[in-house]
């Protein structure tokens, strides 16, 4: 099937295009004038269009039968509503007028109806707003939406995961405050692009979770350390020790002018995609191990000269 | 295991401090002779190295069955020595700048092409680990599309007199310092630039220019090069700007940022300790001079002509430098 891929130049997009080379699907990468196209696989078709311009979308959809909609503002909070919500609406409308058989949307775990969304997160809310658009009405095409947790893998050209790895590669011992407390649910990008492939094949439709196991800080940091040059030893400490040890110490260092920041920030407990136990390890494909997702990310950073 | 016999031509500091020790420490090469025109220097070095010295390349070639000739003499002598060496079937490592002009460099390349030998021009920068890391980052398109590159290379005025004699040196600071950066740029872009603007200055009223700048484009990427002989401690720095990030490097520090995520290396290595407010880097055993000579020796041993900078690279570099002088409106080989 000839498919328009929005967000083709992003992390998931580049991994998807690489995977589609092994299939019968023929991607058309939707790009903007500002996109870096040099990283697209050789010979892939491109079409210039913008999610804010309906006419450009209609033209881009003219000779495809499928759409994989990955494009989104993932970090730029200011453009999330316009790009993620209105942009998706424009694309769905253009697809409705076109001759499209399948529409695959990349959502996020927090937008799945069975997962509580974070009301504070502009990003999650921008994806929740697309639910109604995709599932609350009839479409002349089949709809699939994919809800991945926290994705790792190669081709992270925007270095969105580098800050998880760099402190481990640049220290021989990792203790708080070099890291803050967090929990994770990690999936391999191969699982995500594999799921897109199943949806394009018509073997999966509707809502598709792509989740891994819930993981502790210690599990994740130690796995990264096992695969990172430098043999860093990760020392995990109970949260209480951060609360009553690290925070006051950092406050003190801040008062005497050594630390640029006070201790407050070190109390933050990150949650990177965890779900309730019944929803863990779900995907319509054979899943790759979460540790492989981490090790292949590290390997990729090494290969491109960043470790 | 056979070893290759090396004859070094020119017994100045480049030969005695770098070439001779590097060929001696390589497991498959040994220095068996050298040539030096100055009789006093020749006898000093003969004693120092305990290998025989000759007054020119032809007597050295006549007396020894050499496999490798390494050339450490002033540029005006390179062409004749290089051609004599390749005609004797020797592999050649030649110090930069390869020649006084692109024409002369082409004659050397033709001679090398007719012989089945391995050549390398002595460009140094690409052997610094930071440069190698930067090349990996750039060739993987981490910075997005390249927007521009700025190179500044400012060194101490050379102490040997020949640098200031245009008939021996083929020009001043542009001929002397641009080659290292141009070699790296050729490696990165794999094409020749258009020199769009250039100028030279004579800050200390020498016979050759001691300040030079050039604007060129590699494809659609503008590159600015500048070099002077003005410093006590030299500085050679490259700033690369792309649509998705930047990086800046010299031989010691490499730092940059991609999509707002920073990275930093010293001599190619990550920090040992990085506390966010302070970091500490590991001690480095980096020795780029030895690495470039060993790399050439490895290729010579393997008979592999595909070195980091074969003589053809030297021709391409000389063409750019000739174009810089032409744009500047000066004759680099003539008196001012
Ligand atoms: N990475 C994760 O862990 C994760 C997890 C859950 C869900 N997701 C979802 O997966 C999708 C892809 O994520 P990613 O990590 O691959 O993102 P990414 O690397 O940040 O890439 C974003 C892509 O969207 C494009 N884009 C952004 N704004 C656009 C606009 N206004 N018009 C057209 N294209 C635009 C970008 O194009 P340019 O190259 O032109 O900038 C780029 O191709 C997103 O929908 C994201 O919400 C990601």
XYZ file of C-alpha atoms and ligand atoms in Angstrom:
691
model
C 0.000 0.000 0.000
C 1.201 3.501 -0.782
C 1.090 5.421 2.498
C 1.608 9.017 3.449
C 3.805 9.212 6.552
C 3.624 12.468 8.489
C 6.475 13.034 10.946
C 8.634 10.854 8.688
C 11.740 12.833 9.662
C 11.211 12.234 13.398
C 12.467 9.443 15.650
C 9.632 7.013 15.005
C 9.286 8.115 11.380
C 12.890 7.273 10.475
C 12.617 3.905 12.212
C 9.337 3.229 10.412
C 10.764 4.095 6.993
C 13.714 1.782 7.630
C 11.340 -1.043 8.607
C 8.980 -0.465 5.663
C 11.879 -1.076 3.275
C 11.438 -4.772 4.122
C 7.710 -4.760 3.263
C 5.413 -4.181 0.281
C 4.272 -0.844 1.651
C 5.547 2.175 -0.185
C 5.935 5.227 2.043
C 5.658 8.828 0.907
C 7.393 11.023 3.471
C 5.525 14.220 4.230
C 8.066 16.953 4.912
C 8.161 20.666 5.563
C 10.561 23.051 3.822
C 12.526 23.188 7.097
C 12.767 19.416 7.581
C 16.125 17.657 7.423
C 15.597 15.196 4.584
C 19.175 13.885 4.317
C 18.448 11.190 6.913
C 15.535 9.690 4.984
C 16.383 6.370 3.326
C 17.745 6.746 -0.212
C 15.104 6.957 -2.899
C 12.078 7.412 -0.661
C 9.371 9.641 -2.186
C 8.705 12.923 -0.416
C 5.887 15.437 -0.592
C 5.920 18.907 0.897
C 2.937 19.743 3.092
C 2.096 21.337 6.400
C -0.445 20.328 9.019
C -1.604 23.948 9.202
C -2.455 24.060 5.477
C -5.444 21.950 4.438
C -4.851 22.378 0.706
C -1.322 21.072 1.035
C -2.690 18.022 2.903
C -5.291 17.344 0.245
C -2.587 17.391 -2.419
C -0.311 15.166 -0.326
C -3.120 12.601 0.021
C -3.935 12.531 -3.697
C -2.222 9.278 -4.648
C -2.004 7.245 -1.431
C -4.290 4.628 0.091
C -3.054 4.846 3.645
C -1.942 7.438 6.185
C 0.411 7.027 9.133
C 0.130 10.165 11.201
C 3.182 10.562 13.424
C 3.815 14.305 13.185
C 3.403 16.112 16.457
C 4.897 18.800 18.616
C 6.374 16.590 21.331
C 8.447 19.176 23.235
C 7.273 22.577 22.041
C 4.342 23.205 24.403
C 3.288 26.389 22.616
C 2.432 24.609 19.362
C 0.869 21.419 20.795
C -2.742 22.522 20.489
C -2.388 23.804 16.927
C -0.163 21.040 15.590
C -1.381 18.002 17.527
C -5.082 18.714 17.763
C -6.042 21.077 14.931
C -3.403 19.559 12.646
C -4.794 16.063 13.190
C -8.307 17.359 12.577
C -7.260 18.901 9.267
C -5.529 15.700 8.203
C -8.551 13.530 9.113
C -10.832 15.866 7.167
C -8.563 15.856 4.136
C -8.395 12.037 4.344
C -12.199 11.870 4.509
C -12.436 13.736 1.239
C -9.680 11.639 -0.321
C -9.621 8.001 -1.279
C -8.062 6.518 1.855
C -8.477 2.941 3.148
C -6.526 3.057 6.406
C -5.600 5.778 8.850
C -3.051 4.985 11.572
C -2.565 7.543 14.322
C 0.266 7.637 16.827
C -1.185 8.717 20.128
C 0.400 8.425 23.559
C -0.254 6.169 26.531
C -1.965 8.878 28.593
C -4.620 9.389 25.924
C -5.857 5.778 26.091
C -9.325 5.638 27.679
C -8.162 3.087 30.260
C -5.196 5.138 31.371
C -5.740 8.231 33.505
C -4.529 11.278 31.547
C -2.454 13.930 33.244
C -4.639 17.035 33.288
C -1.514 19.197 33.702
C 0.168 17.875 30.580
C -0.570 19.998 27.518
C 0.957 17.229 25.426
C -1.333 14.495 26.734
C -4.370 16.728 26.530
C -3.546 17.556 22.908
C -3.612 13.812 22.143
C -6.758 13.169 24.233
C -8.495 15.787 22.108
C -7.942 13.630 19.015
C -9.827 10.654 20.530
C -13.250 12.063 19.742
C -12.130 12.949 16.262
C -10.989 9.398 15.509
C -13.398 7.221 17.446
C -16.458 9.397 18.037
C -17.577 9.474 14.398
C -17.876 7.414 11.231
C -15.051 7.438 8.690
C -14.796 6.147 5.131
C -11.541 4.442 6.200
C -10.416 2.094 8.931
C -8.896 3.786 11.965
C -6.144 2.484 14.205
C -4.560 4.414 17.056
C -1.391 3.323 18.822
C -0.686 4.147 22.468
C 2.971 3.530 23.315
C 4.613 4.208 26.657
C 8.234 5.456 26.803
C 10.039 4.525 23.595
C 13.769 3.812 23.248
C 15.748 2.756 20.180
C 18.204 3.850 17.514
C 17.900 6.963 15.290
C 17.243 9.328 18.181
C 18.582 12.262 16.160
C 16.922 14.801 18.460
C 18.750 13.269 21.452
C 15.543 13.019 23.464
C 16.965 10.099 25.472
C 20.572 11.278 25.681
C 20.111 12.806 29.135
C 19.196 9.361 30.522
C 22.485 7.957 29.254
C 25.020 10.781 29.416
C 25.272 11.079 33.232
C 25.934 7.335 33.397
C 28.600 7.501 30.690
C 30.250 10.507 32.342
C 30.443 9.257 35.930
C 32.054 6.204 37.493
C 29.554 6.218 40.338
C 26.000 7.485 39.990
C 24.260 8.601 43.171
C 21.605 11.213 43.847
C 21.633 14.117 43.138
C 23.156 12.977 39.818
C 19.794 11.383 39.158
C 16.317 12.010 40.502
C 13.794 9.353 41.400
C 11.646 8.037 38.574
C 9.722 5.009 37.328
C 9.441 3.840 33.758
C 7.524 1.738 31.302
C 9.845 1.176 28.347
C 9.128 -0.199 24.884
C 11.382 -0.772 21.898
C 10.774 1.463 18.883
C 10.673 -1.758 16.818
C 7.479 -2.731 18.674
C 5.930 0.598 17.762
C 6.842 0.465 14.075
C 5.899 -3.228 14.025
C 2.481 -2.258 15.310
C 2.153 0.385 12.609
C 2.947 -2.360 10.086
C 0.227 -4.656 11.510
C -2.262 -1.802 11.271
C -1.289 -1.123 7.644
C -1.712 -4.832 6.901
C -5.222 -4.632 8.347
C -4.331 -7.171 11.028
C -4.842 -4.711 13.849
C -7.412 -1.919 14.050
C -8.938 0.306 16.694
C -6.957 1.080 19.823
C -3.597 -0.649 20.229
C -1.567 -0.431 23.400
C 2.182 -0.857 23.098
C 3.466 -1.235 26.651
C 6.388 -2.900 28.370
C 6.864 -3.891 31.997
C 6.830 -1.215 34.688
C 10.402 -0.635 35.822
C 12.112 0.986 38.763
C 14.774 3.648 38.552
C 17.386 1.126 39.637
C 16.450 -1.395 36.936
C 16.637 1.194 34.184
C 19.772 3.018 35.275
C 21.643 -0.223 35.955
C 20.660 -1.615 32.562
C 21.942 1.538 30.871
C 25.149 1.271 32.914
C 25.671 -2.339 31.770
C 25.741 -1.195 28.154
C 27.536 2.129 28.490
C 31.302 2.579 28.173
C 32.903 3.531 31.484
C 31.458 0.827 33.739
C 29.473 3.216 35.935
C 28.226 1.852 39.252
C 24.677 2.975 39.959
C 23.892 3.315 43.646
C 20.183 3.321 44.322
C 18.937 4.946 47.494
C 15.474 4.903 49.007
C 13.364 7.968 48.301
C 13.478 8.862 52.015
C 17.229 9.363 51.760
C 16.705 11.820 48.918
C 13.968 13.585 50.851
C 15.900 13.909 54.116
C 19.491 13.780 52.902
C 19.937 15.077 49.384
C 17.414 17.910 49.473
C 18.730 19.604 52.639
C 22.301 19.113 51.441
C 21.535 20.746 48.086
C 19.684 23.575 49.852
C 22.784 24.191 51.931
C 25.097 24.082 48.912
C 22.748 26.501 47.165
C 22.805 28.931 50.112
C 26.597 29.004 50.171
C 26.682 29.514 46.413
C 28.123 26.189 45.268
C 25.013 24.671 43.709
C 23.231 26.781 41.109
C 19.884 25.273 42.153
C 18.188 24.528 45.507
C 17.173 21.025 46.641
C 13.510 21.222 45.671
C 14.018 19.885 42.138
C 15.638 16.718 43.451
C 12.362 15.701 45.100
C 10.676 15.355 41.746
C 9.640 11.790 40.992
C 9.369 11.269 37.280
C 6.883 8.865 35.746
C 7.832 7.846 32.236
C 4.776 6.002 31.010
C 3.912 3.494 33.781
C 0.510 1.816 33.612
C -1.546 -0.324 35.996
C -0.290 -3.933 36.089
C -3.125 -5.311 33.931
C -2.052 -3.079 31.054
C 1.672 -3.940 31.040
C 3.378 -5.826 28.210
C 0.647 -5.403 25.606
C 1.250 -5.149 21.862
C -0.075 -6.800 18.694
C 3.492 -7.919 17.839
C 6.141 -10.159 19.408
C 7.829 -7.708 21.717
C 11.523 -6.948 21.902
C 12.972 -6.909 25.439
C 13.053 -3.505 27.156
C 16.757 -3.951 27.875
C 17.437 -4.302 24.134
C 15.669 -0.973 23.642
C 18.133 0.607 26.061
C 21.247 -1.160 24.772
C 20.440 -0.344 21.130
C 19.908 3.307 22.015
C 23.313 3.359 23.709
C 24.900 1.566 20.741
C 23.435 4.124 18.383
C 24.794 7.046 20.428
C 28.205 5.353 20.302
C 27.990 4.803 16.538
C 27.204 8.453 15.831
C 30.039 9.696 18.052
C 28.129 10.900 21.099
C 29.463 8.370 23.619
C 58.080 -10.837 9.790
C 59.756 -8.467 7.338
C 60.155 -4.825 8.188
C 60.219 -1.923 5.746
C 63.384 0.177 5.495
C 62.796 3.908 5.894
C 64.978 6.764 4.705
C 64.170 10.210 6.108
C 64.974 13.288 4.042
C 65.682 16.478 5.985
C 66.915 16.175 9.565
C 65.123 19.115 11.187
C 62.901 18.893 14.259
C 59.990 17.356 12.349
C 62.251 14.440 11.401
C 64.057 13.907 14.689
C 61.132 14.645 17.034
C 58.356 12.874 15.132
C 59.197 10.871 12.007
C 62.209 8.948 13.279
C 60.665 8.008 16.675
C 57.353 7.022 15.038
C 58.927 4.804 12.353
C 61.163 3.322 15.064
C 58.265 2.502 17.389
C 56.171 0.963 14.580
C 56.635 -2.825 14.670
C 57.012 -3.141 10.870
C 59.274 -0.199 9.973
C 62.814 0.823 10.865
C 64.858 3.898 9.979
C 68.035 2.869 8.150
C 69.312 6.166 6.719
C 68.681 9.873 6.454
C 69.672 12.695 4.138
C 70.576 16.205 5.288
C 72.251 18.951 3.279
C 73.782 20.788 6.260
C 77.036 18.996 7.193
C 77.054 20.048 10.878
C 73.478 19.020 11.436
C 74.170 15.780 9.545
C 76.973 14.702 11.839
C 75.054 15.665 15.000
C 72.060 13.600 13.913
C 74.236 10.707 12.714
C 75.613 10.464 16.205
C 72.194 10.876 17.843
C 70.487 8.170 15.783
C 73.433 5.929 14.946
C 72.270 5.612 11.341
C 74.239 6.839 8.324
C 73.502 10.317 6.931
C 73.842 11.364 3.273
C 73.977 14.789 1.718
C 71.064 14.192 -0.665
C 68.356 11.735 -1.611
C 70.141 10.250 -4.629
C 73.190 9.171 -2.640
C 70.899 7.771 0.058
C 68.853 5.842 -2.548
C 72.061 4.569 -4.180
C 73.419 3.253 -0.887
C 70.245 1.616 0.492
C 67.411 -0.529 -0.742
C 64.673 1.643 0.771
C 60.960 0.804 0.969
C 59.798 4.141 2.363
C 60.994 7.712 1.994
C 59.661 10.313 4.394
C 60.098 13.924 3.346
C 60.686 16.569 6.026
C 62.385 19.298 3.972
C 61.137 22.787 2.951
C 58.366 22.775 0.293
C 60.543 23.980 -2.601
C 62.503 20.691 -2.463
C 59.494 18.351 -2.244
C 58.857 17.817 -5.956
C 62.350 16.612 -6.869
C 62.706 14.420 -3.775
C 59.226 12.966 -4.139
C 59.747 12.074 -7.802
C 63.169 10.549 -7.128
C 61.640 8.438 -4.342
C 58.674 7.140 -6.345
C 60.893 6.410 -9.326
C 62.970 4.253 -6.983
C 59.716 2.408 -6.098
C 59.467 3.806 -2.561
C 56.287 4.573 -0.631
C 56.289 8.250 0.351
C 55.116 10.203 3.376
C 55.507 13.902 2.527
C 55.103 16.763 4.978
C 52.647 19.526 4.147
C 52.448 21.730 2.186
C 52.959 19.174 -0.578
C 54.281 21.669 -3.137
C 54.770 25.308 -4.098
C 51.829 25.178 -6.504
C 49.060 22.920 -7.755
C 51.028 22.442 -10.994
C 54.010 21.096 -9.124
C 51.721 18.918 -6.992
C 50.126 17.475 -10.157
C 53.509 16.446 -11.532
C 54.124 14.605 -8.259
C 50.722 12.928 -8.479
C 51.439 11.825 -12.071
C 54.751 10.307 -11.044
C 53.062 8.470 -8.163
C 50.303 7.174 -10.440
C 52.890 5.602 -12.737
C 54.467 3.718 -9.822
C 52.698 1.143 -7.695
C 53.252 2.884 -4.354
C 51.521 4.277 -1.274
C 51.527 8.020 -0.561
C 50.333 10.218 2.269
C 50.622 13.948 2.891
C 51.346 14.868 6.501
C 48.107 16.601 7.469
C 47.701 16.439 11.215
C 44.324 17.679 12.405
C 42.251 14.706 11.354
C 44.354 12.545 13.679
C 43.221 14.407 16.790
C 40.541 12.359 18.520
C 38.263 15.373 18.779
C 38.404 15.788 15.011
C 37.649 12.113 14.512
C 34.693 12.362 16.863
C 33.466 15.523 15.159
C 33.723 13.795 11.778
C 31.614 10.909 13.069
C 29.003 13.292 14.457
C 28.906 15.318 11.240
C 28.937 12.417 8.808
C 25.935 10.999 10.658
C 24.046 14.274 10.045
C 23.531 14.928 13.757
C 23.511 18.691 13.183
C 20.829 18.491 10.488
C 21.729 20.378 7.318
C 24.984 22.308 7.588
C 24.521 26.070 7.615
C 28.127 27.315 7.842
C 31.622 26.515 9.075
C 34.204 28.896 10.512
C 37.844 27.918 10.953
C 40.391 30.056 12.802
C 43.993 28.860 12.949
C 46.506 31.223 14.547
C 49.959 29.986 15.354
C 53.314 31.288 16.484
C 55.521 32.722 13.722
C 57.724 29.825 12.542
C 61.337 29.994 13.685
C 63.022 28.637 10.520
C 64.004 31.226 7.959
C 62.725 29.390 4.863
C 59.099 30.071 5.851
C 59.693 33.735 5.046
C 61.371 33.138 1.677
C 58.615 32.806 -0.947
C 60.766 30.892 -3.421
C 61.360 28.200 -0.777
C 57.932 28.240 0.905
C 55.506 28.992 -1.940
C 53.784 31.629 0.217
C 53.165 32.565 3.820
C 50.619 31.584 6.410
C 47.967 30.491 3.897
C 50.312 27.913 2.338
C 51.503 26.875 5.801
C 48.325 26.562 7.848
C 45.338 26.231 5.488
C 46.301 22.679 4.402
C 45.404 21.080 7.747
C 41.894 22.566 7.741
C 41.348 22.062 4.020
C 42.205 18.386 4.368
C 39.482 18.021 7.022
C 36.992 19.976 4.905
C 37.707 17.804 1.859
C 37.109 14.749 4.012
C 33.813 16.129 5.231
C 32.436 17.321 1.905
C 34.158 15.050 -0.572
C 34.187 17.801 -3.202
C 36.220 20.883 -4.140
C 35.136 24.321 -2.962
C 34.659 27.524 -4.910
C 36.836 30.266 -3.457
C 34.527 33.270 -3.501
C 36.679 35.830 -1.718
C 40.126 36.053 -0.145
C 42.687 38.543 1.096
C 46.116 38.537 2.697
C 47.943 41.031 4.929
C 51.537 41.677 5.961
C 51.161 42.550 9.651
C 54.891 42.441 10.463
C 56.107 43.543 7.054
C 57.552 40.149 6.200
C 58.336 38.900 2.701
C 55.307 36.635 2.820
C 51.822 37.250 4.199
C 51.327 36.532 7.889
C 47.542 36.952 7.869
C 45.170 35.365 5.393
C 41.455 34.839 5.132
C 39.319 33.105 2.561
C 35.621 32.575 1.919
C 34.613 29.491 0.014
C 31.575 27.329 -0.585
C 31.501 23.557 -0.525
C 28.273 22.861 -2.399
C 25.908 25.315 -0.727
C 27.754 25.494 2.599
C 29.763 28.680 3.143
C 33.107 28.208 4.895
C 35.287 30.963 6.335
C 38.974 30.263 6.906
C 41.409 32.572 8.606
C 44.997 32.084 9.691
C 47.776 34.214 11.116
C 51.246 33.888 12.547
C 50.613 36.081 15.574
C 50.427 33.982 18.705
C 52.777 32.688 21.382
C 50.615 29.642 22.015
C 48.671 28.711 18.905
C 44.903 28.269 18.635
C 43.081 26.317 15.958
C 39.348 26.199 16.308
C 36.441 25.083 14.142
C 32.810 26.098 14.603
C 30.196 24.133 12.685
C 26.603 25.322 12.640
C 23.735 23.167 11.419
C 19.969 23.526 11.301
C 19.568 21.321 14.385
C 22.649 22.073 16.454
C 26.261 23.206 16.523
C 29.664 22.015 17.564
C 32.958 23.727 18.250
C 36.301 22.043 18.585
C 39.998 22.424 18.943
C 42.405 19.587 19.631
C 41.605 19.711 23.352
C 37.889 20.433 23.735
C 34.885 19.446 21.640
C 31.511 20.725 22.674
C 28.154 21.238 21.113
C 24.438 20.914 21.312
C 21.723 19.119 19.368
C 18.113 20.214 19.914
C 19.193 21.909 23.139
C 20.922 18.796 24.512
C 24.595 19.553 25.214
C 27.643 17.294 24.901
C 31.314 17.785 25.705
C 34.518 15.812 25.138
C 38.177 16.419 25.842
C 40.678 14.806 23.519
C 37.877 12.583 22.342
C 36.867 11.393 25.807
C 33.781 11.940 27.922
C 34.265 13.225 31.480
C 35.186 10.749 34.222
C 33.092 12.743 36.634
C 30.377 15.199 35.692
C 28.620 16.861 38.588
C 26.728 19.302 36.416
C 28.485 22.251 38.068
C 31.997 20.878 37.480
C 33.542 18.061 35.532
C 36.793 16.180 35.359
C 38.249 14.527 32.268
C 40.567 11.526 32.138
C 44.277 12.001 31.459
C 44.982 11.510 27.760
C 47.815 9.693 26.039
C 46.861 11.247 22.712
C 49.733 11.607 20.223
C 48.362 12.648 16.838
C 51.806 12.957 15.198
C 52.686 9.349 15.936
C 49.227 8.206 14.913
C 49.396 9.775 11.470
C 52.847 8.281 10.814
C 51.808 4.848 12.090
C 48.677 5.017 9.964
C 50.827 5.667 6.896
C 53.212 2.862 7.912
C 50.266 0.448 8.266
C 49.137 1.304 4.742
C 52.669 0.972 3.352
C 53.076 -2.454 4.989
C 49.736 -3.576 3.541
C 50.492 -2.005 0.148
C 47.187 -0.137 0.486
C 47.292 3.171 -1.454
C 44.005 4.346 0.075
C 45.605 6.395 2.871
C 43.896 9.223 4.736
C 45.443 11.783 2.364
C 47.080 10.367 -0.781
C 48.984 12.705 -3.092
C 45.759 13.531 -4.977
C 44.472 15.190 -1.813
C 47.613 17.315 -1.809
C 46.847 18.442 -5.361
C 43.283 19.407 -4.398
C 44.516 21.348 -1.373
C 47.174 23.158 -3.434
C 44.525 24.148 -6.000
C 42.462 25.836 -3.290
C 45.488 27.650 -1.883
C 46.509 28.825 -5.367
C 42.950 30.118 -5.823
C 43.170 31.953 -2.487
C 46.331 33.760 -3.654
C 44.805 34.518 -7.012
C 41.707 36.032 -5.382
C 43.973 38.017 -3.077
C 45.826 39.393 -6.081
C 49.277 38.266 -4.989
C 51.943 35.996 -6.453
C 52.845 33.680 -3.582
C 56.142 32.624 -5.112
C 57.356 36.089 -6.116
C 59.016 38.869 -4.141
C 56.613 41.456 -2.734
N 9.006 9.153 21.355
C 8.144 8.661 22.244
O 8.531 8.112 23.301
C 6.675 8.738 21.982
C 5.842 8.150 22.898
C 4.488 8.157 22.678
C 4.008 8.762 21.553
N 4.829 9.361 20.660
C 4.233 9.985 19.470
O 4.856 9.502 18.307
C 4.842 10.480 17.295
C 6.236 10.662 16.750
O 7.097 10.956 17.823
P 8.657 11.119 17.637
O 9.284 10.776 18.923
O 9.062 10.437 16.411
O 8.733 12.706 17.438
P 9.915 13.636 16.906
O 11.171 12.871 16.749
O 9.909 14.850 17.753
O 9.421 14.027 15.446
C 8.355 14.867 15.240
C 7.975 14.806 13.780
O 6.823 15.610 13.584
C 7.065 16.549 12.563
N 6.322 17.795 12.816
C 6.335 18.540 13.950
N 5.539 19.589 13.805
C 5.012 19.518 12.550
C 4.131 20.322 11.790
N 3.608 21.450 12.286
N 3.822 19.949 10.530
C 4.345 18.830 9.994
N 5.202 18.025 10.665
C 5.518 18.379 11.929
C 8.571 16.764 12.605
O 8.997 17.250 11.356
P 10.338 18.139 11.187
O 11.453 17.178 10.933
O 10.028 18.998 10.023
O 10.538 18.909 12.453
C 9.059 15.349 12.873
O 9.072 14.610 11.691
C 4.283 11.721 17.922
O 2.932 11.832 17.564
C 4.402 11.478 19.394
O 3.404 12.152 20.092
C 6.166 9.356 20.852
